[in-house]
GROMACS .gro file of C-alpha atoms in nm:
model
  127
    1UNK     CA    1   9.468 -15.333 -18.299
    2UNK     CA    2   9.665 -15.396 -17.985
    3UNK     CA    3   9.462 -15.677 -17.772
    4UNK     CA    4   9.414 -15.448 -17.433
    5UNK     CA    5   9.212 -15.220 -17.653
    6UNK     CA    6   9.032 -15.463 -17.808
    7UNK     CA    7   8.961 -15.625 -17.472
    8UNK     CA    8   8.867 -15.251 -17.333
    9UNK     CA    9   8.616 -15.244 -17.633
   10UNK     CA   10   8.432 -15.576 -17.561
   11UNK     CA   11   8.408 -15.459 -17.235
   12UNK     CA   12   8.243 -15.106 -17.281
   13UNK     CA   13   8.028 -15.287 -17.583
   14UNK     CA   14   7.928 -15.572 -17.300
   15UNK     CA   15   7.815 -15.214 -17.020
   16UNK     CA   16   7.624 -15.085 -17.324
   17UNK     CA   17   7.403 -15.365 -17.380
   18UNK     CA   18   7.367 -15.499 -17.047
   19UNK     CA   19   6.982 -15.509 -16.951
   20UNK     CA   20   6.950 -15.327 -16.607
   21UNK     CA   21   6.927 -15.654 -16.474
   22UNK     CA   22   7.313 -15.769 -16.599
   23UNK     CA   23   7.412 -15.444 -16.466
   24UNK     CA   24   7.365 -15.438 -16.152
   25UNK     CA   25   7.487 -15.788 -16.143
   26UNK     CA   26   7.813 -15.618 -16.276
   27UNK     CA   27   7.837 -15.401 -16.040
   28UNK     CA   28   7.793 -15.654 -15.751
   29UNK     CA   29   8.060 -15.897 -15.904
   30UNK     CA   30   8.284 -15.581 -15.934
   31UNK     CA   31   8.213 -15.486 -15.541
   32UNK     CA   32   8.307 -15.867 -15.485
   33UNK     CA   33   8.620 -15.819 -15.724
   34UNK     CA   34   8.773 -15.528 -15.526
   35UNK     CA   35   8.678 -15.652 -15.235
   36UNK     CA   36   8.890 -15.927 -15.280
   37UNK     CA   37   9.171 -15.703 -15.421
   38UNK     CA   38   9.207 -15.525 -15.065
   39UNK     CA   39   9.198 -15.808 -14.891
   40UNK     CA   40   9.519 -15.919 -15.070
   41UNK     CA   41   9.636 -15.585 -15.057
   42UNK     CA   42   9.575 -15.550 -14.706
   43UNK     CA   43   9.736 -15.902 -14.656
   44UNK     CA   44  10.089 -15.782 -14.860
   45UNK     CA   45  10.044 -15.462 -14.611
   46UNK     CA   46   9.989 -15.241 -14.955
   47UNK     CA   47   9.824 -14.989 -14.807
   48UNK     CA   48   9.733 -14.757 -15.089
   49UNK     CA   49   9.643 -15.003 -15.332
   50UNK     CA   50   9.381 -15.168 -15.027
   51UNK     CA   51   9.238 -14.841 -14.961
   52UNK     CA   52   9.215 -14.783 -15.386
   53UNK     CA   53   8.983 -15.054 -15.393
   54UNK     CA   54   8.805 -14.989 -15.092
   55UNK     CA   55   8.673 -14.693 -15.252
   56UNK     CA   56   8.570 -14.840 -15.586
   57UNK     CA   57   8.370 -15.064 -15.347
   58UNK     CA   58   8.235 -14.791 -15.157
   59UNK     CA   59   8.120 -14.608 -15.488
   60UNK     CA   60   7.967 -14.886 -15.624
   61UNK     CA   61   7.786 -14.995 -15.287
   62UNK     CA   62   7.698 -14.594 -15.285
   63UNK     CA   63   7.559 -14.646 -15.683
   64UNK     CA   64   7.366 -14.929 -15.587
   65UNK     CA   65   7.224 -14.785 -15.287
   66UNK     CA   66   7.136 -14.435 -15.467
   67UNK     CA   67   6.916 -14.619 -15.776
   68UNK     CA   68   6.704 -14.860 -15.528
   69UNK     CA   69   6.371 -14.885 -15.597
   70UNK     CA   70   6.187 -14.858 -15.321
   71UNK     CA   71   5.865 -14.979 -15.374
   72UNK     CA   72   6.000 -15.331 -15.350
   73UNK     CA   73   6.028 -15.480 -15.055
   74UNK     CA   74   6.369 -15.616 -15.133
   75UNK     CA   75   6.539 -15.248 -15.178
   76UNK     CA   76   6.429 -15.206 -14.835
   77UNK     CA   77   6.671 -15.476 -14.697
   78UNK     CA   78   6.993 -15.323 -14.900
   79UNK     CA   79   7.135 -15.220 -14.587
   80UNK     CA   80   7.072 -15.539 -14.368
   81UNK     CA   81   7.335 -15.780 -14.287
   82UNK     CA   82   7.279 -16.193 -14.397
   83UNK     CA   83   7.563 -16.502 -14.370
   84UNK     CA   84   7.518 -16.788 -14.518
   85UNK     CA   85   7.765 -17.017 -14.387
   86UNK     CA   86   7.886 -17.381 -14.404
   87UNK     CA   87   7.983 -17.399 -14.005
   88UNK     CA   88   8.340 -17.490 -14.110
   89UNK     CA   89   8.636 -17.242 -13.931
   90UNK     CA   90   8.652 -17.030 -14.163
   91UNK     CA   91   8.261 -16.997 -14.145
   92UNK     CA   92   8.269 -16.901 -13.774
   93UNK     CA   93   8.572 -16.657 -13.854
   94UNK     CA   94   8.333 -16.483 -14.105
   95UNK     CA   95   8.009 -16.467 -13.853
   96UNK     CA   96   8.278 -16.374 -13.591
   97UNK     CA   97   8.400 -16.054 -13.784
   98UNK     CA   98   8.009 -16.001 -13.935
   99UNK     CA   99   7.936 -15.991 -13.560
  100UNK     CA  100   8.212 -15.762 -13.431
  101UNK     CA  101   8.169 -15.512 -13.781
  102UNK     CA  102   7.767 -15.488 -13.686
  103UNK     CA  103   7.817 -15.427 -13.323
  104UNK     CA  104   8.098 -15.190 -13.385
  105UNK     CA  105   7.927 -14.995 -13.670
  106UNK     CA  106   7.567 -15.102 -13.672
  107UNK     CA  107   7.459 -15.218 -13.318
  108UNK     CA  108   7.063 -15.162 -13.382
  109UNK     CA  109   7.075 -15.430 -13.703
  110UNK     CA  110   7.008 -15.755 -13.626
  111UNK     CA  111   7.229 -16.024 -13.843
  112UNK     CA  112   7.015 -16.283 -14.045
  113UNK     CA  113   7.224 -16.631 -14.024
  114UNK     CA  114   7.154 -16.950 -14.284
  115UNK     CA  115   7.379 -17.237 -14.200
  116UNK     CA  116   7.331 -17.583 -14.419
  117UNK     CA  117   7.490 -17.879 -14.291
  118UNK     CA  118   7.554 -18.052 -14.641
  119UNK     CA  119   7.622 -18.329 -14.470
  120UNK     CA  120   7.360 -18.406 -14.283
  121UNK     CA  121   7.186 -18.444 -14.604
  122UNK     CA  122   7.443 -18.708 -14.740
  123UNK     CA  123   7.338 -19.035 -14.674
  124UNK     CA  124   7.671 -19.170 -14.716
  125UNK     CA  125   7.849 -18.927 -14.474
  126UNK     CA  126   7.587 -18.969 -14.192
  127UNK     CA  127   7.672 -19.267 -13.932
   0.00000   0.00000   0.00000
C-alpha cells in the first residue's frame, strides 16, 4: 500500500470518528491552516494558489457559520471580532489591520481587545 494512501485513510478514519466536538476543532485548525497557506502565497505573489485557499477558508468559515446553534449564547458571537495580543510590533500590526478590515468591512462591530503583559507578571523581569 503506497504511504499517501495509507496516510489519506488515517485521515478519513480520524473525520469518521471525530466527536462533533473534534470536528469542529478540525475545521478551525484547517481555516487556520489555509489561512496561513495564502498568506505565503500571497507573500511569493502566487495569486491563484492564495485565492485557492482563501476559498477553502471561506467554505469552512461558511460550514461553521451554517451549523451554529443558536440557543447558546456563544453561537451568537461567531461573527464578532476579538485580539488577543502580546503588545509586541507585530501585535500592534495585527490590531492595526483588525482595525482597518472592521472599519472597512464591518464599521457597526465593535473589536474586543485582551492584551497580557507577561512581563509584568515576572518578578524577575520587573525593575
Amino acid at each position: 500500500m503506497p504511504l499517501p494512501n495509507a496516510y489519506a485513510q488515517y485521515n478519513n478514519s480520524k473525520v469518521l470518528t471525530a466527536s462533533p466536538a473534534e470536528l469542529t476543532l478540525m475545521l478551525y485548525e484547517g481555516a487556520i491552516k489555509f489561512c496561513n497557506i495564502a498568506i505565503t502565497a500571497i507573500e511569493e505573489k502566487d495569486i491563484p494558489k492564495a485565492h485557492n485557499n482563501i476559498v477553502k477558508v471561506q467554505k469552512i468559515i461558511d460550514h461553521l457559520r451554517a451549523t451554529l446553534d443558536m440557543k447558546y449564547p456563544v453561537a451568537k458571537e461567531f461573527d464578532n471580532i476579538y485580539v488577543s495580543f502580546s503588545g509586541g510590533k507585530d501585535s500592534g500590526l495585527l490590531l492595526n489591520l483588525t482595525l482597518e478590515f472592521r472599519d472597512r468591512f464591518y464599521p457597526q462591530k465593535t473589536v474586543g481587545v485582551f492584551h497580557q503583559d507577561f512581563e509584568a507578571q515576572d518578578r524577575k523581569s520587573v525593575v
